[in-house]
Coordinates of C-alpha atoms and ligand atoms in Angstrom, one line a residue:
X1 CA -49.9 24.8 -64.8
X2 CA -48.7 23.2 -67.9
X3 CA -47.4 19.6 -67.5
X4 CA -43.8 18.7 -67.8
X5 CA -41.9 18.4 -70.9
X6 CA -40.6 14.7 -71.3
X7 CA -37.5 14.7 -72.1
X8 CA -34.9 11.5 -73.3
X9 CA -31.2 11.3 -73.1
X10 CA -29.2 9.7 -74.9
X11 CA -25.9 8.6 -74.0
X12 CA -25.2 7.9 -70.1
X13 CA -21.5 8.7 -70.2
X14 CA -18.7 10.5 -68.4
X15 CA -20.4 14.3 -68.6
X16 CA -24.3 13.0 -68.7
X17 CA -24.6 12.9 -65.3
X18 CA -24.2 16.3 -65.1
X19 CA -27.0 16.8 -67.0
X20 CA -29.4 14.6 -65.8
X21 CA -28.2 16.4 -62.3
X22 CA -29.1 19.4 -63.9
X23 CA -32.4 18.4 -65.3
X24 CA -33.6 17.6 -62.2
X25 CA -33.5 21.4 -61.3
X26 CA -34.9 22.9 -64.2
X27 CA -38.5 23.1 -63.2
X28 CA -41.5 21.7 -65.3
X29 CA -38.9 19.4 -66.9
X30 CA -38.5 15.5 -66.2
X31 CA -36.4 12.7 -68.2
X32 CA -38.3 9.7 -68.6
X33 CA -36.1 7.9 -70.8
X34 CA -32.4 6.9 -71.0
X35 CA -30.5 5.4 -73.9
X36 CA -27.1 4.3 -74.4
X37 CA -25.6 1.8 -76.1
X38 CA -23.3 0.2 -73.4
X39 CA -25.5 -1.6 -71.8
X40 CA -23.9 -1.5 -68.0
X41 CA -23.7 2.1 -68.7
X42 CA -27.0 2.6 -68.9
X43 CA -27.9 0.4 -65.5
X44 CA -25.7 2.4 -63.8
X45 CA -26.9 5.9 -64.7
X46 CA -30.7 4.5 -65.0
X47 CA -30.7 3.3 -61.6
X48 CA -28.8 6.4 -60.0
X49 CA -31.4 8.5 -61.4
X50 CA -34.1 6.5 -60.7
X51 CA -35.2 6.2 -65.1
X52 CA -37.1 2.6 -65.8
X53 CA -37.5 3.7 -69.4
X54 CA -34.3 2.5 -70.6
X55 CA -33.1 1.6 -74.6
X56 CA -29.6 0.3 -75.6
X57 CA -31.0 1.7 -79.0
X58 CA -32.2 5.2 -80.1
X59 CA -34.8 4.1 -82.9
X60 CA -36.2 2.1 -80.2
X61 CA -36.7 4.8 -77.9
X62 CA -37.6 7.1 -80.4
X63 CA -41.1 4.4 -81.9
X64 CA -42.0 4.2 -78.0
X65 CA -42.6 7.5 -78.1
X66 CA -44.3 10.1 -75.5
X67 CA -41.6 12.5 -75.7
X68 CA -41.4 16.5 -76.2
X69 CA -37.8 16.5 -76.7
X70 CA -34.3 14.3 -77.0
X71 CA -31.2 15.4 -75.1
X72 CA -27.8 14.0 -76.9
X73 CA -25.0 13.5 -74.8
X74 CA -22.9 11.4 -76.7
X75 CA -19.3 11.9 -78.4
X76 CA -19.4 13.8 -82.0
X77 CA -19.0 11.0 -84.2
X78 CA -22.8 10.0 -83.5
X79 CA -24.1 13.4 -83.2
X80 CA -25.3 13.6 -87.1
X81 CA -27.0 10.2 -87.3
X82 CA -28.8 10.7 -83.9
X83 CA -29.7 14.3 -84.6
X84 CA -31.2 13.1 -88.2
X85 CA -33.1 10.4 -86.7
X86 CA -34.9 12.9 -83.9
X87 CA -35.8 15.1 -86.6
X88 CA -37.7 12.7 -88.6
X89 CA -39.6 12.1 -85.2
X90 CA -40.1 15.6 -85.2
X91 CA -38.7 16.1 -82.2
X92 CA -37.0 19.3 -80.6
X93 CA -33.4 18.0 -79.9
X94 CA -29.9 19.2 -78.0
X95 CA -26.9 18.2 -79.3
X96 CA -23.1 18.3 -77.2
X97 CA -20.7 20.2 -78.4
X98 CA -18.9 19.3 -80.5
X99 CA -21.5 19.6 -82.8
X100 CA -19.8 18.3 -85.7
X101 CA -16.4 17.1 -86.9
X102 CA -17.3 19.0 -90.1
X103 CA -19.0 21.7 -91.4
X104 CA -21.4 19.4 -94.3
X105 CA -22.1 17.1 -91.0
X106 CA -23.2 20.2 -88.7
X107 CA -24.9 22.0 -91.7
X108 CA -26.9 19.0 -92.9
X109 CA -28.4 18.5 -88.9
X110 CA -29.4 22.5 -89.2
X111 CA -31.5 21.6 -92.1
X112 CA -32.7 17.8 -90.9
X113 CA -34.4 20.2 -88.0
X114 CA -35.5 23.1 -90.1
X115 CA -37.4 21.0 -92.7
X116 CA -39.0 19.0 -89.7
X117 CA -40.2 21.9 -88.6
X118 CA -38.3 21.4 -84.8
X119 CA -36.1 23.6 -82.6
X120 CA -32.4 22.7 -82.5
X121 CA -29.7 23.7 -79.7
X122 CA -26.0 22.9 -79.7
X123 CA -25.4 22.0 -75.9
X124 CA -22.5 25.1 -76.1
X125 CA -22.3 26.2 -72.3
X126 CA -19.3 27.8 -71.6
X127 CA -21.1 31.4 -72.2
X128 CA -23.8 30.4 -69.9
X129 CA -21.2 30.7 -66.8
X130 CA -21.7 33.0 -64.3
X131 CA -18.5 35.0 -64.3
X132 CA -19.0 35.0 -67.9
X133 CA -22.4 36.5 -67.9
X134 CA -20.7 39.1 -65.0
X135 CA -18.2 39.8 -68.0
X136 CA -21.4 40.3 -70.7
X137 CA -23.6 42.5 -68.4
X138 CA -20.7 45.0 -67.6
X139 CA -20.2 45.3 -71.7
X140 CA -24.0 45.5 -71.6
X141 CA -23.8 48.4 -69.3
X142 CA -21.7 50.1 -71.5
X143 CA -19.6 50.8 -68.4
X144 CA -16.1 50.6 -70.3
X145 CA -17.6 52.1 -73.8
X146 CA -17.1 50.0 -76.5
X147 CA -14.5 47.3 -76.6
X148 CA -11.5 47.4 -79.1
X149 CA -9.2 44.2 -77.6
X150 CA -9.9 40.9 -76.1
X151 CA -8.7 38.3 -74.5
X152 CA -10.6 34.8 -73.9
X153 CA -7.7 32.4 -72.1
X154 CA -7.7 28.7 -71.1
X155 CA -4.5 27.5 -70.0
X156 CA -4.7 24.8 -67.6
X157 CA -2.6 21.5 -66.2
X158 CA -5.4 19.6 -65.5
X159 CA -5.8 15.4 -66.3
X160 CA -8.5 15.5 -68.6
X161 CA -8.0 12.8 -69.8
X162 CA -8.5 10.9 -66.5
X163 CA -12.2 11.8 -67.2
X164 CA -12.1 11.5 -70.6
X165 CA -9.8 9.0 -72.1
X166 CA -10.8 9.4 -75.7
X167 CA -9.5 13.2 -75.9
X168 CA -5.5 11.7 -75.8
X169 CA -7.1 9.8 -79.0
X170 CA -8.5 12.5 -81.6
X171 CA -5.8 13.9 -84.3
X172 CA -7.5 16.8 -83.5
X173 CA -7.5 17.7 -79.7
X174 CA -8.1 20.9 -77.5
X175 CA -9.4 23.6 -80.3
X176 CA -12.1 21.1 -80.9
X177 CA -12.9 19.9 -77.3
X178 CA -11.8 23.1 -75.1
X179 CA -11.1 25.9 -77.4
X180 CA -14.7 25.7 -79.0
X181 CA -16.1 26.8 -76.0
X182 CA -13.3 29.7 -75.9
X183 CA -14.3 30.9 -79.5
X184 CA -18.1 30.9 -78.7
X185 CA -17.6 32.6 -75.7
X186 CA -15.0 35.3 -77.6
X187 CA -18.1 35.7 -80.1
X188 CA -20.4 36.0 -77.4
X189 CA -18.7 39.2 -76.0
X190 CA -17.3 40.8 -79.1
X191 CA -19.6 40.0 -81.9
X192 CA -18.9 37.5 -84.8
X193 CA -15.2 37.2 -87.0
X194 CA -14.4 38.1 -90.4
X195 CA -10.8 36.6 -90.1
X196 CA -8.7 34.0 -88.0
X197 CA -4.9 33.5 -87.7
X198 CA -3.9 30.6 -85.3
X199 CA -0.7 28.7 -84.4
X200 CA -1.0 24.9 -82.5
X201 CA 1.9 22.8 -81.0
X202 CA 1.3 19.8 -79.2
X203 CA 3.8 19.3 -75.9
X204 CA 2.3 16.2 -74.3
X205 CA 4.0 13.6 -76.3
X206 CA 1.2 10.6 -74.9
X207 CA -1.7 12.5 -77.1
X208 CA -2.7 13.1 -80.4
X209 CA -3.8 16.2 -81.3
X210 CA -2.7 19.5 -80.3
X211 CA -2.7 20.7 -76.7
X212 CA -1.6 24.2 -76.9
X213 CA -3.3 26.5 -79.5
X214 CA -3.2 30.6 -79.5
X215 CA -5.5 32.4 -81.8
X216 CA -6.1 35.8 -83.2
X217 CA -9.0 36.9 -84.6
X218 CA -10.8 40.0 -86.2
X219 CA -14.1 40.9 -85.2
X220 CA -16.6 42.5 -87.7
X221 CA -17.2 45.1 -84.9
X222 CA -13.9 45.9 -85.8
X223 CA -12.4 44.8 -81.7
X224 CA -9.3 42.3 -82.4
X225 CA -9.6 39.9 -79.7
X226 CA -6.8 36.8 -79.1
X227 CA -8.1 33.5 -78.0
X228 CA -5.1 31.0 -76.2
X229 CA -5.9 27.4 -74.7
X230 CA -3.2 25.0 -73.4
X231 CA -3.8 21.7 -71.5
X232 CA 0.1 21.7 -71.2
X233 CA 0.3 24.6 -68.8
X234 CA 1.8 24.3 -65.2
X235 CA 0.7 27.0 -62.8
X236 CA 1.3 27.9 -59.4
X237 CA -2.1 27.5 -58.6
X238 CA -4.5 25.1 -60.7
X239 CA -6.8 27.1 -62.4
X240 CA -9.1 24.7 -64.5
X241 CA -11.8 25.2 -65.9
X242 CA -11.8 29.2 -65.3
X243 CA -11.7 30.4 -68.9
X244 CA -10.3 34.5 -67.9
X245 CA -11.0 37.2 -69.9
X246 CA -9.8 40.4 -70.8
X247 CA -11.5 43.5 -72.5
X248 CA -10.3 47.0 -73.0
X249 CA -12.8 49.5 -74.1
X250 CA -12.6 53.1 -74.6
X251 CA -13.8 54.1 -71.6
X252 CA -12.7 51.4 -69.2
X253 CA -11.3 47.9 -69.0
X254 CA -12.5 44.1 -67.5
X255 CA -10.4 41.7 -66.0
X256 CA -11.7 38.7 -65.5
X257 CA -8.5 36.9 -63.2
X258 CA -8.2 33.4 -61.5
X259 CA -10.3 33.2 -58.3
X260 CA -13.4 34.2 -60.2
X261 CA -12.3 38.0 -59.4
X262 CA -14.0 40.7 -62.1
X263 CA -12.4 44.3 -62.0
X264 CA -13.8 46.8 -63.7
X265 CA -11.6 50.0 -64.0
X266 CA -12.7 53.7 -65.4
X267 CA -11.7 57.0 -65.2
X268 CA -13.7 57.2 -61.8
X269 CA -11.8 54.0 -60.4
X270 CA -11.7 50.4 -60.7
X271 CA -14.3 47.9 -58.4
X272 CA -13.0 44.3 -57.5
X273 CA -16.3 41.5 -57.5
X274 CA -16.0 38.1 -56.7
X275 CA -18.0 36.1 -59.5
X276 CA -17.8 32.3 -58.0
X277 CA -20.2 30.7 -59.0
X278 CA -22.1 28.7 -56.3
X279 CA -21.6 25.5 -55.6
X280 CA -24.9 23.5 -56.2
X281 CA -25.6 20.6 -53.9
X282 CA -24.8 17.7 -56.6
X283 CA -21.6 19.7 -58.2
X284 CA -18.5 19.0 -57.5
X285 CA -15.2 21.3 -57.5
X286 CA -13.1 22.2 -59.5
X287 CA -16.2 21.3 -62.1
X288 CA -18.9 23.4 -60.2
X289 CA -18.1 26.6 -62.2
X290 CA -19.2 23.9 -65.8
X291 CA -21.8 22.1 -64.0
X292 CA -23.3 26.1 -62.9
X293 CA -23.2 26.8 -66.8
X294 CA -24.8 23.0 -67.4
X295 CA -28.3 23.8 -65.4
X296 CA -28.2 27.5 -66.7
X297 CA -28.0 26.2 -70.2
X298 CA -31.0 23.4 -69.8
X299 CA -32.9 26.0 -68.0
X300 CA -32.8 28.2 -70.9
X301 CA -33.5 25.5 -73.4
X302 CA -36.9 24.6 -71.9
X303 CA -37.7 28.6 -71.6
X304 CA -37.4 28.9 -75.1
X305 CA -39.3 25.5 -75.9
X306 CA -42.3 26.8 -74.0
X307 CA -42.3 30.1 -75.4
X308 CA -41.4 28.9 -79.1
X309 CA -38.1 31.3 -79.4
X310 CA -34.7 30.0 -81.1
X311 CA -32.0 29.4 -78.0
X312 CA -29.0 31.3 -78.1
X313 CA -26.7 28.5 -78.9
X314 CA -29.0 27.2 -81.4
X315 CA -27.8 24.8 -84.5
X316 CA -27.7 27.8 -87.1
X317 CA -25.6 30.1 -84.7
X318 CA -23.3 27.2 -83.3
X319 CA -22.3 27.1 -87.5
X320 CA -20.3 30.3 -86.9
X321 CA -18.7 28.8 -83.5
X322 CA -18.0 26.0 -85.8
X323 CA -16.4 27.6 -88.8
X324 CA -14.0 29.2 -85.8
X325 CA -12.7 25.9 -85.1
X326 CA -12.3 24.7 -89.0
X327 CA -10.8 28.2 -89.6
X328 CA -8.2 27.5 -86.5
X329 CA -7.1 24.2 -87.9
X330 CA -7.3 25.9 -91.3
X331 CA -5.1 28.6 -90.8
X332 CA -2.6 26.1 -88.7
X333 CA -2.3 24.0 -91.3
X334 CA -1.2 26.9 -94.2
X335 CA 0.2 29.7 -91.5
X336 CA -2.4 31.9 -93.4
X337 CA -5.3 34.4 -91.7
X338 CA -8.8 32.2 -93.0
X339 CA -12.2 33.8 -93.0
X340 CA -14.8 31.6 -91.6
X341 CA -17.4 32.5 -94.0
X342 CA -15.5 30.8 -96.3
X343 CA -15.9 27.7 -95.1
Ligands
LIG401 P1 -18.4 9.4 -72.9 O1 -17.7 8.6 -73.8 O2 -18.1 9.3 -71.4 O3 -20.0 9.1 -73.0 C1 -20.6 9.0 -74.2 C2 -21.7 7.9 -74.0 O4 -22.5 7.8 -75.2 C3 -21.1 6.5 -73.8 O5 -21.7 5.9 -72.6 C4 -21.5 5.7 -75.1 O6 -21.7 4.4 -74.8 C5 -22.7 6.5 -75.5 N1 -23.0 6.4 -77.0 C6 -22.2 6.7 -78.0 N2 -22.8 6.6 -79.2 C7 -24.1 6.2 -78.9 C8 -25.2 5.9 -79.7 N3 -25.1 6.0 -81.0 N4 -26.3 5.5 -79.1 C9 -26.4 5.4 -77.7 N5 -25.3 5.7 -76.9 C10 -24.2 6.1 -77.5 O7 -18.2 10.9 -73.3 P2 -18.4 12.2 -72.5 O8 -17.1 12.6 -71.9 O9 -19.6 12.1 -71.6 O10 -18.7 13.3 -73.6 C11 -19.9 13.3 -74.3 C12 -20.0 14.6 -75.1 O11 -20.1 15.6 -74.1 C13 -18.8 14.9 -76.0 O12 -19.3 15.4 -77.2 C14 -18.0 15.9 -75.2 O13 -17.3 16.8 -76.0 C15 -19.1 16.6 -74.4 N6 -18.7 17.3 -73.2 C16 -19.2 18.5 -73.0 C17 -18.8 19.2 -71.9 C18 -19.4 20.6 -71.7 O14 -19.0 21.3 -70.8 N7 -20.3 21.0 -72.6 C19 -17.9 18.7 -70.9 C20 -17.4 17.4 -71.2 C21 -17.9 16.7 -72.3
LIG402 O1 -15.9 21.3 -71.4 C1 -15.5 20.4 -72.1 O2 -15.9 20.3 -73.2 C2 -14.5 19.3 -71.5 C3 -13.3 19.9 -70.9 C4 -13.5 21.1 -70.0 C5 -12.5 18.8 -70.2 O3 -12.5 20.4 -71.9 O4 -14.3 18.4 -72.4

C-alpha cells in the first residue's frame, strides 16, 4: 500500500472544520499540519483534531516541509498570495471558492501552478452533491434526450451570516459567495456559456452587496438555462442549502424539488426518488447535504493526485465558473447580455 499523502491546511475558520472532518474519511489521506494566522483559532481546531504541527504563518509551514499537498481554507482576499507561495514549493494545492475576486488574480494562480509543474483544484463543491450527481447521471442516461431549458435555483431565508459575519460586509455578496456554486453547477449539467444577462437587488438593508440575483444564460449546446439565488426569501418551509433544479429535454423532464425528491417524467411515466443525502456521523443538518459534497470533493482530489489526472474543478476550468460571476455583475452593472469569454 502506498503511504498517506500529507496534507496541510491553512486557515482553521468557520467552514475548515468541515474539511478537516472530511479529511479524516478520505482514505490514505492525513493532515499533519495546521496554519492560521489567529492564533486561538488555530489552538482550537489543532487540538479538536488532534494536529501538533501547528504555524500562525504559511512560509513557515511551507520551509518545514514534508508535505504532498496544501489545503487553503481561507477567505478570497488571501487565496492569490497563498496559492503563489505553494507553487513555488512545488506543491499540489486546493483553493476555496471563491477563487478569486478577479479574473488577473485567478488567472495568474492557474499559471503560478502550471509553471511549477503542480496540480491545482478550486475547492468548488456544490456539483459534487448527491442529488446533484442524481440530476447528472439521469442526463447521462440520456433518459429525457437532450436538454433544451434549465433551471438551477437557490432561494433561501437562512442567517448566513450568523456563521459567516463577513458576507453582510462584501460590496459584492451572494453571486460571489452562493451563486458561484449555482453557475458551476448550471455548467456542470448543461455545458459551458456563450452569453449572460443578469439582474441583482439587494432587500436586506443591514448588508452590502446584493442578496437577490436572477440570471439567464445561453449555453453553447444551444439549452438556455436561468440561474436565481436569494438570501432574502421566506418560505413555508426552510429549504437551505438545497440548490433545486429543473431540466426539460426532448424526451422527458427532471425535477429536482425541496425534500431532496428527483422526478423523472417521459412518455412512459414519471418515477419519484428520494436523493437525501446521508447524514455522516460528524455532519450536521441543515449543512449535511454541503458537508456530503465536502468529503466527495476531497475524496476526488486525492484520486486524481494518485493517479496524476486534472480534477474536475481544477484552476483552469474554475476560470469559466469564474467569468460567470464577473459576467453577472457585468451585465448588472450595464443591463447588457456579456459573454464570458470576454473577460
Ligand atoms: P473564516 O473567516 O471563518 O475562516 C478563515 C480563516 O482563515 C480564519 O481563521 C483566518 O484567521 C484565516 N486566515 C485568513 N488569512 C490567512 C492567512 N493569510 N494565513 C493564515 N490564516 C489565514 O471563513 P470561512 O467562513 O471558513 O470561509 C473560508 C472560505 O471558505 C471562504 O472563501 C468561503 O467562501 C469558503 N466557504 C466555502 C463553502 C463551500 O461550501 N465550499 C462554505 C462556506 C465557506
Ligand atoms: O457554500 C457557501 O459558499 C456558503 C453558503 C452556503 C453560506 O453560501 O458560504
Amino acid at each position: 500500500m502506498s503511504p498517506p499523502l500529507r496534507g496541510a491546511l491553512v486557515g482553521c475558520g468557520f467552514f475548515a472544520v468541515n474539511q478537516l472532518h472530511a479529511w479524516r474519511d478520505v482514505p490514505g489521506v492525513e493532515i499533519v499540519a495546521l496554519c492560521d494566522r489567529d492564533i486561538a483559532r488555530l489552538a482550537l481546531v489543532g487540538d479538536q483534531f488532534g494536529i501538533g504541527r501547528r504555524y500562525i504563518d504559511a512560509d513557515a509551514l511551507l520551509a518545514d516541509g514534508g508535505l504532498d499537498f496544501v489545503d487553503i481554507a481561507t477567505t478570497v482576499a488571501s487565496h492569490r498570495p497563498l496559492v503563489e507561495r505553494v507553487a513555488r514549493h512545488r506543491l499540489p494545492v486546493i483553493c476555496q471558492k471563491p477563487f478569486a475576486a478577479t479574473m488577473d488574480d485567478a488567472r495568474a494562480m492557474v499559471a503560478a501552478c502550471a509553471d511549477a509543474g503542480v496540480p491545482l483544484m478550486v475547492h468548488e463543491n456544490f456539483r459534487w452533491q448527491s442529488p446533484i450527481q442524481a440530476v447528472r447521471a439521469v442526463l447521462d442516461r440520456g433518459e429525457i434526450g437532450t436538454p433544451f431549458w434549465g433551471r438551477v435555483s437557490f432561494r433561501s431565508g437562512y442567517d448566513v451570516f450568523a456563521g459567516q459575519p463577513y458576507l453582510a460586509e462584501g460590496s459584492r455578496f451572494i453571486i460571489e459567495d452562493l451563486g458561484i456554486h449555482s453557475l458551476d453547477v448550471a455548467r456542470y449539467l448543461f455545458g459551458d456559456v456563450s452569453g449572460l444577462t443578469a439582474r441583482t437587488r439587494r432587500v436586506n438593508p443591514a448588508i452590502r452587496g446584493e442578496d437577490v440575483a436572477t440570471m439567464l444564460l445561453d449555453h453553447a449546446s444551444g439549452a438556455t438555462s436561468v440561474v436565481d439565488c436569494s438570501y432574502a426569501t421566506t418560505l413555508g418551509e426552510e429549504p437551505f442549502p438545497q440548490t433545486l433544479v429543473e431540466v426539460d429535454g426532448t424526451l422527458g423532464t427532471i425535477r429536482l424539488s425541496a425534500g431532496y425528491r428527483l422526478t423523472v417524467a417521459t412518455a412512459t411515466g414519471a418515477t419519484e426518488t428520494d436523493v437525501a443525502p446521508p447524514l455522516l456521523p460528524w455532519a450536521a443538518r441543515p449543512w449535511h447535504n454541503i458537508q456530503e459534497s465536502v468529503l466527495a470533493i476531497q475524496r476526488h482530489w486525492s484520486e486524481c493526485l494518485r493517479a496524476g489526472r486534472e480534477p474536475q474543478t481544477s484552476g483552469r476550468d474554475n476560470l469559466k465558473t469564474l467569468a460567470l460571476v464577473e459576467a453577472a455583475y457585468a451585465s448588472a452593472a450595464s443591463l447588457q447580455r456579456i459573454d464570458p469569454d470576454t473577460l
